[in-house]
PDB file of C-alpha atoms in Angstrom:
ATOM      1  CA  MET A   1       0.000   0.000   0.000  1.00  0.00           C
ATOM      2  CA  LEU A   2       1.289   3.453  -0.854  1.00  0.00           C
ATOM      3  CA  LEU A   3       1.570   5.193   2.472  1.00  0.00           C
ATOM      4  CA  ASN A   4       4.716   7.240   2.382  1.00  0.00           C
ATOM      5  CA  PRO A   5       4.576  10.132   4.841  1.00  0.00           C
ATOM      6  CA  SER A   6       4.961  13.117   2.547  1.00  0.00           C
ATOM      7  CA  PRO A   7       3.129  16.329   1.668  1.00  0.00           C
ATOM      8  CA  SER A   8       1.811  14.750  -1.545  1.00  0.00           C
ATOM      9  CA  THR A   9       0.360  11.783   0.373  1.00  0.00           C
ATOM     10  CA  ALA A  10      -1.264  14.133   2.879  1.00  0.00           C
ATOM     11  CA  LEU A  11      -2.688  16.218   0.047  1.00  0.00           C
ATOM     12  CA  ARG A  12      -3.975  13.131  -1.775  1.00  0.00           C
ATOM     13  CA  TYR A  13      -5.766  11.753   1.283  1.00  0.00           C
ATOM     14  CA  GLY A  14      -7.000  15.219   2.235  1.00  0.00           C
ATOM     15  CA  LEU A  15      -8.571  15.634  -1.200  1.00  0.00           C
ATOM     16  CA  ILE A  16     -10.135  12.175  -0.925  1.00  0.00           C
ATOM     17  CA  GLY A  17     -11.621  13.244   2.421  1.00  0.00           C
ATOM     18  CA  LEU A  18     -12.997  16.480   0.979  1.00  0.00           C
ATOM     19  CA  ALA A  19     -14.471  14.560  -1.966  1.00  0.00           C
ATOM     20  CA  LEU A  20     -16.142  12.170   0.491  1.00  0.00           C
ATOM     21  CA  ILE A  21     -17.618  15.087   2.430  1.00  0.00           C
ATOM     22  CA  ALA A  22     -18.880  16.734  -0.768  1.00  0.00           C
ATOM     23  CA  GLY A  23     -20.271  13.438  -2.066  1.00  0.00           C
ATOM     24  CA  THR A  24     -22.003  12.584   1.209  1.00  0.00           C
ATOM     25  CA  THR A  25     -23.499  16.059   1.433  1.00  0.00           C
ATOM     26  CA  SER A  26     -24.715  15.850  -2.163  1.00  0.00           C
ATOM     27  CA  VAL A  27     -26.361  12.474  -1.602  1.00  0.00           C
ATOM     28  CA  GLU A  28     -28.037  13.724   1.592  1.00  0.00           C
ATOM     29  CA  ILE A  29     -29.355  16.786  -0.287  1.00  0.00           C
ATOM     30  CA  VAL A  30     -30.709  14.574  -3.080  1.00  0.00           C
ATOM     31  CA  LEU A  31     -32.394  12.221  -0.596  1.00  0.00           C
ATOM     32  CA  HIS A  32     -33.655  14.713   1.998  1.00  0.00           C
ATOM     33  CA  GLY A  33     -33.304  18.179   0.514  1.00  0.00           C
ATOM     34  CA  VAL A  34     -31.838  20.924   2.627  1.00  0.00           C
ATOM     35  CA  ASP A  35     -33.712  19.812   5.758  1.00  0.00           C
ATOM     36  CA  VAL A  36     -30.576  18.998   7.758  1.00  0.00           C
ATOM     37  CA  GLU A  37     -32.576  17.416  10.586  1.00  0.00           C
ATOM     38  CA  GLN A  38     -33.512  14.555   8.227  1.00  0.00           C
ATOM     39  CA  TRP A  39     -29.922  13.846   7.248  1.00  0.00           C
ATOM     40  CA  GLY A  40     -28.075  11.002   8.865  1.00  0.00           C
ATOM     41  CA  SER A  41     -28.285   7.644   7.100  1.00  0.00           C
ATOM     42  CA  VAL A  42     -25.646   8.330   4.451  1.00  0.00           C
ATOM     43  CA  SER A  43     -23.549  10.518   6.767  1.00  0.00           C
ATOM     44  CA  SER A  44     -23.469   7.842   9.476  1.00  0.00           C
ATOM     45  CA  SER A  45     -22.415   5.202   6.970  1.00  0.00           C
ATOM     46  CA  ALA A  46     -19.700   7.504   5.658  1.00  0.00           C
ATOM     47  CA  LEU A  47     -18.401   8.044   9.211  1.00  0.00           C
ATOM     48  CA  VAL A  48     -18.075   4.280   9.655  1.00  0.00           C
ATOM     49  CA  LEU A  49     -16.170   4.000   6.387  1.00  0.00           C
ATOM     50  CA  VAL A  50     -13.869   6.942   7.129  1.00  0.00           C
ATOM     51  CA  ALA A  51     -12.986   5.613  10.585  1.00  0.00           C
ATOM     52  CA  ALA A  52     -12.410   2.088   9.266  1.00  0.00           C
ATOM     53  CA  TRP A  53     -10.281   3.375   6.360  1.00  0.00           C
ATOM     54  CA  SER A  54      -8.265   5.512   8.786  1.00  0.00           C
ATOM     55  CA  ALA A  55      -7.738   2.473  11.004  1.00  0.00           C
ATOM     56  CA  VAL A  56      -6.440   0.446   8.057  1.00  0.00           C
ATOM     57  CA  LEU A  57      -4.067   3.241   7.012  1.00  0.00           C
ATOM     58  CA  LEU A  58      -2.819   3.628  10.592  1.00  0.00           C
ATOM     59  CA  LEU A  59      -2.284  -0.123  10.841  1.00  0.00           C
ATOM     60  CA  HIS A  60      -0.211  -0.037   7.655  1.00  0.00           C
ATOM     61  CA  ARG A  61       1.772   2.855   9.109  1.00  0.00           C
ATOM     62  CA  TYR A  62       2.412   0.769  12.226  1.00  0.00           C
ATOM     63  CA  GLN A  63       3.579  -2.167  10.113  1.00  0.00           C
ATOM     64  CA  ALA A  64       6.019   0.131   8.301  1.00  0.00           C
ATOM     65  CA  ASP A  65       7.356   2.018  11.358  1.00  0.00           C
ATOM     66  CA  ARG A  66       6.707  -0.321  14.306  1.00  0.00           C
ATOM     67  CA  HIS A  67       5.997   2.610  16.617  1.00  0.00           C
ATOM     68  CA  LYS A  68       3.403   1.660  19.244  1.00  0.00           C
ATOM     69  CA  GLU A  69       1.518   4.938  18.914  1.00  0.00           C
ATOM     70  CA  TRP A  70       0.435   4.043  15.363  1.00  0.00           C
ATOM     71  CA  LEU A  71      -0.952   0.727  16.610  1.00  0.00           C
ATOM     72  CA  LEU A  72      -2.847   2.500  19.404  1.00  0.00           C
ATOM     73  CA  PHE A  73      -4.251   5.043  16.933  1.00  0.00           C
ATOM     74  CA  SER A  74      -5.330   2.160  14.684  1.00  0.00           C
ATOM     75  CA  ILE A  75      -7.060   0.280  17.508  1.00  0.00           C
ATOM     76  CA  GLY A  76      -8.791   3.503  18.540  1.00  0.00           C
ATOM     77  CA  ALA A  77      -9.987   4.191  14.984  1.00  0.00           C
ATOM     78  CA  PHE A  78     -11.328   0.624  14.699  1.00  0.00           C
ATOM     79  CA  GLY A  79     -13.105   1.222  18.021  1.00  0.00           C
ATOM     80  CA  TYR A  80     -14.580   4.466  16.704  1.00  0.00           C
ATOM     81  CA  ALA A  81     -15.754   2.692  13.534  1.00  0.00           C
ATOM     82  CA  ALA A  82     -17.366  -0.054  15.635  1.00  0.00           C
ATOM     83  CA  GLY A  83     -19.022   2.532  17.882  1.00  0.00           C
ATOM     84  CA  GLN A  84     -20.353   4.485  14.902  1.00  0.00           C
ATOM     85  CA  LEU A  85     -21.650   1.266  13.317  1.00  0.00           C
ATOM     86  CA  MET A  86     -23.413   0.280  16.558  1.00  0.00           C
ATOM     87  CA  TRP A  87     -24.841   3.806  16.899  1.00  0.00           C
ATOM     88  CA  THR A  88     -26.127   3.781  13.314  1.00  0.00           C
ATOM     89  CA  ALA A  89     -27.754   0.387  13.859  1.00  0.00           C
ATOM     90  CA  GLN A  90     -29.235   1.518  17.177  1.00  0.00           C
ATOM     91  CA  VAL A  91     -30.813   4.574  15.576  1.00  0.00           C
ATOM     92  CA  ALA A  92     -31.941   2.795  12.400  1.00  0.00           C
ATOM     93  CA  LEU A  93     -33.195  -0.482  13.875  1.00  0.00           C
ATOM     94  CA  LEU A  94     -34.306   0.460  17.370  1.00  0.00           C
ATOM     95  CA  ASP A  95     -35.128   4.131  16.760  1.00  0.00           C
ATOM     96  CA  SER A  96     -33.271   4.841  19.988  1.00  0.00           C
ATOM     97  CA  THR A  97     -30.934   7.706  20.707  1.00  0.00           C
ATOM     98  CA  SER A  98     -30.494   6.896  24.381  1.00  0.00           C
ATOM     99  CA  TRP A  99     -27.315   7.880  26.102  1.00  0.00           C
ATOM    100  CA  PRO A 100     -25.206   6.223  27.365  1.00  0.00           C
ATOM    101  CA  SER A 101     -25.422   3.234  25.035  1.00  0.00           C
ATOM    102  CA  PHE A 102     -23.277   0.267  24.147  1.00  0.00           C
ATOM    103  CA  ALA A 103     -22.076   2.163  21.074  1.00  0.00           C
ATOM    104  CA  ASP A 104     -20.326   4.647  23.355  1.00  0.00           C
ATOM    105  CA  SER A 105     -17.803   1.954  24.285  1.00  0.00           C
ATOM    106  CA  GLY A 106     -16.262   2.299  20.823  1.00  0.00           C
ATOM    107  CA  PHE A 107     -16.077   6.071  21.154  1.00  0.00           C
ATOM    108  CA  VAL A 108     -14.469   5.766  24.600  1.00  0.00           C
ATOM    109  CA  LEU A 109     -11.947   3.278  23.211  1.00  0.00           C
ATOM    110  CA  TRP A 110     -10.937   5.905  20.619  1.00  0.00           C
ATOM    111  CA  GLN A 111     -10.304   8.477  23.341  1.00  0.00           C
ATOM    112  CA  VAL A 112      -8.303   6.122  25.567  1.00  0.00           C
ATOM    113  CA  MET A 113      -6.138   4.853  22.711  1.00  0.00           C
ATOM    114  CA  THR A 114      -5.492   8.363  21.363  1.00  0.00           C
ATOM    115  CA  ILE A 115      -4.453   9.748  24.745  1.00  0.00           C
ATOM    116  CA  SER A 116      -2.237   6.704  25.339  1.00  0.00           C
ATOM    117  CA  ALA A 117      -0.613   7.134  21.929  1.00  0.00           C
ATOM    118  CA  MET A 118       0.070  10.796  22.598  1.00  0.00           C
ATOM    119  CA  PHE A 119       1.718   9.996  25.939  1.00  0.00           C
ATOM    120  CA  ILE A 120       3.939   7.413  24.249  1.00  0.00           C
ATOM    121  CA  HIS A 121       4.776   9.771  21.394  1.00  0.00           C
ATOM    122  CA  THR A 122       5.681  12.727  23.596  1.00  0.00           C
ATOM    123  CA  ARG A 123       7.779  10.818  26.140  1.00  0.00           C
ATOM    124  CA  THR A 124      10.845  11.303  23.932  1.00  0.00           C
ATOM    125  CA  PHE A 125      10.666  15.068  24.526  1.00  0.00           C
ATOM    126  CA  GLU A 126      12.052  16.699  27.657  1.00  0.00           C
ATOM    127  CA  ARG A 127       9.681  17.371  30.526  1.00  0.00           C
ATOM    128  CA  THR A 128       9.177  21.112  29.960  1.00  0.00           C
ATOM    129  CA  THR A 129       8.293  20.526  26.300  1.00  0.00           C
ATOM    130  CA  ARG A 130       5.731  17.893  27.330  1.00  0.00           C
ATOM    131  CA  ILE A 131       4.181  20.342  29.802  1.00  0.00           C
ATOM    132  CA  ILE A 132       3.976  22.995  27.081  1.00  0.00           C
ATOM    133  CA  PHE A 133       2.255  20.468  24.783  1.00  0.00           C
ATOM    134  CA  LEU A 134      -0.182  19.576  27.576  1.00  0.00           C
ATOM    135  CA  VAL A 135      -1.071  23.202  28.356  1.00  0.00           C
ATOM    136  CA  ASP A 136      -1.458  24.083  24.664  1.00  0.00           C
ATOM    137  CA  SER A 137      -3.675  21.060  24.112  1.00  0.00           C
ATOM    138  CA  ALA A 138      -5.846  21.835  27.124  1.00  0.00           C
ATOM    139  CA  VAL A 139      -6.323  25.472  26.090  1.00  0.00           C
ATOM    140  CA  LEU A 140      -7.182  24.440  22.540  1.00  0.00           C
ATOM    141  CA  ALA A 141      -9.615  21.746  23.731  1.00  0.00           C
ATOM    142  CA  VAL A 142     -11.445  24.134  26.059  1.00  0.00           C
ATOM    143  CA  ALA A 143     -11.623  26.873  23.422  1.00  0.00           C
ATOM    144  CA  LEU A 144     -12.845  24.478  20.734  1.00  0.00           C
ATOM    145  CA  SER A 145     -15.438  22.969  23.074  1.00  0.00           C
ATOM    146  CA  PHE A 146     -16.736  26.438  23.937  1.00  0.00           C
ATOM    147  CA  VAL A 147     -16.988  27.458  20.268  1.00  0.00           C
ATOM    148  CA  ILE A 148     -18.734  24.227  19.296  1.00  0.00           C
ATOM    149  CA  TRP A 149     -21.150  24.544  22.237  1.00  0.00           C
ATOM    150  CA  GLU A 150     -22.036  28.125  21.371  1.00  0.00           C
ATOM    151  CA  THR A 151     -22.403  27.601  17.628  1.00  0.00           C
ATOM    152  CA  VAL A 152     -23.731  24.057  17.216  1.00  0.00           C
ATOM    153  CA  ILE A 153     -24.706  22.093  20.286  1.00  0.00           C
ATOM    154  CA  ARG A 154     -26.761  24.595  22.291  1.00  0.00           C
ATOM    155  CA  THR A 155     -29.107  25.320  19.376  1.00  0.00           C
ATOM    156  CA  GLY A 156     -29.604  21.589  18.780  1.00  0.00           C
ATOM    157  CA  VAL A 157     -30.118  20.668  22.443  1.00  0.00           C
ATOM    158  CA  GLY A 158     -32.321  23.573  23.473  1.00  0.00           C
ATOM    159  CA  ASP A 159     -32.820  23.652  27.219  1.00  0.00           C
ATOM    160  CA  PRO A 160     -30.177  21.367  28.808  1.00  0.00           C
ATOM    161  CA  GLY A 161     -32.326  21.149  31.935  1.00  0.00           C
ATOM    162  CA  GLN A 162     -34.849  18.975  30.119  1.00  0.00           C
ATOM    163  CA  PHE A 163     -32.386  16.057  30.044  1.00  0.00           C
ATOM    164  CA  SER A 164     -31.430  13.868  32.956  1.00  0.00           C
ATOM    165  CA  LEU A 165     -29.125  10.911  33.260  1.00  0.00           C
ATOM    166  CA  PRO A 166     -30.761   7.481  33.670  1.00  0.00           C
ATOM    167  CA  LYS A 167     -31.063   6.323  37.250  1.00  0.00           C
TER     168      LYS A 167
END
């Protein structure tokens, strides 16, 4: 498989990703029009395929480099693909969007494997550099979460007080 880390490879796979986004959006528009609330079947399937394809590419990268972080990223991406597949089936077959669900185990696996891979990858740097990476990452994560909450999630959720965790 052609997976040489280079700018041309990154550009090629980036363009494939953009084409997938454009294609998925086009299919959703053809099927459901511009009513975004009806979208989901094609997009969910595409998310499974993207995560699975990423996992395969990461596994090939691990086989070429033998760095543990690539294996952990691959396992996490396979977990994300499995979680997305379970979520899609749960919504399509059971018409259930309950949270937490069994599908969340795949999404949690992605998080655990990614954080583990980052710790392994950054351990070669000196301690102060690792702390700088950690602080930068935390600031970026908080800022991104705030922006996403304000622009996307709050309008979709409405009043957060209407939801409660299962007892």
